[in-house]
């Protein structure tokens, strides 16, 4: 294959140069095609011209392709592509190319290599470390004395506020033009060193070669300090005709633009006000600048006033002004205003379409943004990278045109837009959110530079798709490669640790966050808080929360619900009171969590206070809150208030029905529970698996085993609900309570699940009631096989032997229990009186009112015996005389709690007692008699259910 000439005598050179100078990409592509067809292998000279052609015409993808195909490259090859990247503000590709240049040959970089890279580094403080590295390289290679390179360093340092470093470079330069003087003066002004700026201006004015120009004057005037010097400079400017007494519109616009670029939005507004007072007429540039400043300030009222002025002065038909108004209203969250302006515009350009599409996306209107995009295509407008980034973001949140993102991907590939950072990141994000992680991974792998936003998108995609291990792996690879994470990265990987319950990895990320200074960031600290809570480490979570200076609603909610989920209900209520003192108002989630805390503690009075807060904060009608309050009242033994809340709900969710059916079941109101279930079906509410657990529990607690069979069978046949082990457990429990132990065993043997320990425990309890020792011993063995350290199996087995007076076997069971180092849970009961909980254990004499309690209890025992109560000594697991057994029964914890309630709570208020274990048969019988002789309603919540004692009967019907 022939080689092309290495000089400008190449027959293709004139055609390429003509296309380059005219910007005619079609002509350039034609020349490029002819070179390929002719079978000519371009040399370095010709390839460099091809790179320049494509770069000048904006076809960076083709320019990079030519570069990548070159077998040999010189400094011109690199410099041409670097200049193109600088022209289009592509920082990361430029830095990657520059590193490639250094690896290829350290002698390649020239001043023309450093200048475009430094120009890009000046765009953001994030790239300052790269600037410092390049400065070191320039010093080693002697390029730091070059005028262009030195000027670039001064520009970078000044823009990033490093005026000392900029001045150090400035002072050693043999020649400085007025542009560099102005850069230094402006740099001092931007960091507030007005005195240094004035001294530099004075030094420039004393120079014999150079003199301050219009920009020099404007820099000092923009600073405004020292005032006396500003007045002198103003006079100097007027004298030298650098400013006019009144300023013309161009001068005012320039001044406002400089303030805007420096981020001094209020200065822009002040300047605009002074301009209007000077009777200078505005132009479209004036309004574009001032509207952009208002958007940065989020000044809605001022924005509306400026909008009115735009209409008054007749600039409403100017495309650039209207586009600025759309952008302003978008940033203020007033999408309707942005849309109205768009719809009234007579002329639309690409920026107009991009602005309204972006506005729709930012305001969560993904469907609308897609509609605007399709309209844009119908108008023949070709999308650019900004359109693509916005509409790809919209694709993440809409099911409309589900394959639109794939079409956009193809378009981006054809138009080289896929090389744009924002487009590529948006593609990774949309594929991640659509669940196509392989495509997202492929896109990231094609990036030849590190982009944190893209990595964050992929990590978030893994977490969203429950592939948390991959999220942590990708984060680890970032760390190994020395790449820095930001607050979003850390918050996301902490979420992965929460989902995995990976405490150790979460601790490592916590330590890393402290190391790089992100531990005080609210998003990161909230992520650490959630991670520790989900991992059950509530103390570390509390420490993190205490270090948050101003917790937001999310942090308060996470901490309060975390306390509840980890059994720290008291601390949850305490934190709520702290929250109220701090000022924030409780939201629906906090109120629901607090209601759950009161449910667990059976703290009725505190639950009422939470309900009152919900009413005060106008959250009581929220379905989620109302359902939680219903559950709280029911679990605190107040089924009436629970039902009243249910009846007052205008919209009843399935969860509300389930809570109410379950509440009736737990309170022994089986008939009401089943009636409510029928009513639920009549109203067209379709039950779910939780509903049937409640229904089957109602049958179990009310001895309705035949109804339990009927509902159990209807789950699959009538509703198509898959039977789960919980439903089998309810059926087994119902049969066991009805004394049908053999039938219950058959259900266990035929079900498609392995029996759980809780299922066997229910059956073992039935064996105890019936005195079925053989079956009980067999079932106890199965429980201990499943849970060797379960104390209930030993206790229930002991009960069976004790009831049969087989004390040797009782002692043997206890010996085995002791040998296995299994401890029986101590039984205790508590009662709430005046917002304070009083706890009792058997034979408890620690209460301050012990004497009065025992006196009341002994009187009660005497009275109920007169009514026919006979102590059931079978429940005493001691081989002692009957009299001793009776005394042991008299002082059980629930009896002590009831006695205290009777002397502390005035009639006719209900007595509510909570017991951590199942109530024993003797206490159950005694409390029935107590309710009769004292004419008081007594509600006892044990580990299984509620017992409502009234007039000598119990709501459970003796099925418990």
Short mmCIF file of C-alpha atoms in Angstrom, two decimals, residues 1 100 156 254 291 329 343 383 398 535 537 575 647 681 776 805 808 833 889 896:
data_model
loop_
_atom_site.label_atom_id
_atom_site.label_comp_id
_atom_site.label_asym_id
_atom_site.label_seq_id
_atom_site.Cartn_x
_atom_site.Cartn_y
_atom_site.Cartn_z
CA UNK A 1 0.00 0.00 0.00
CA UNK A 100 -1.71 9.27 27.56
CA UNK A 156 -6.24 28.96 36.90
CA UNK A 254 -20.86 43.96 31.12
CA UNK A 291 -33.25 36.84 35.16
CA UNK A 329 -39.48 29.45 36.82
CA UNK A 343 -46.80 27.89 24.93
CA UNK A 383 -31.60 16.96 19.89
CA UNK A 398 -41.95 6.53 32.87
CA UNK A 535 -27.96 -4.00 61.77
CA UNK A 537 -26.73 -1.66 66.68
CA UNK A 575 -36.80 11.00 71.72
CA UNK A 647 -65.99 2.95 61.78
CA UNK A 681 -66.26 -9.39 51.31
CA UNK A 776 -46.70 -34.55 74.90
CA UNK A 805 -48.34 -36.30 90.07
CA UNK A 808 -39.84 -38.08 89.52
CA UNK A 833 -51.43 3.78 86.56
CA UNK A 889 -50.83 -19.81 93.70
CA UNK A 896 -50.65 -8.87 92.55
#
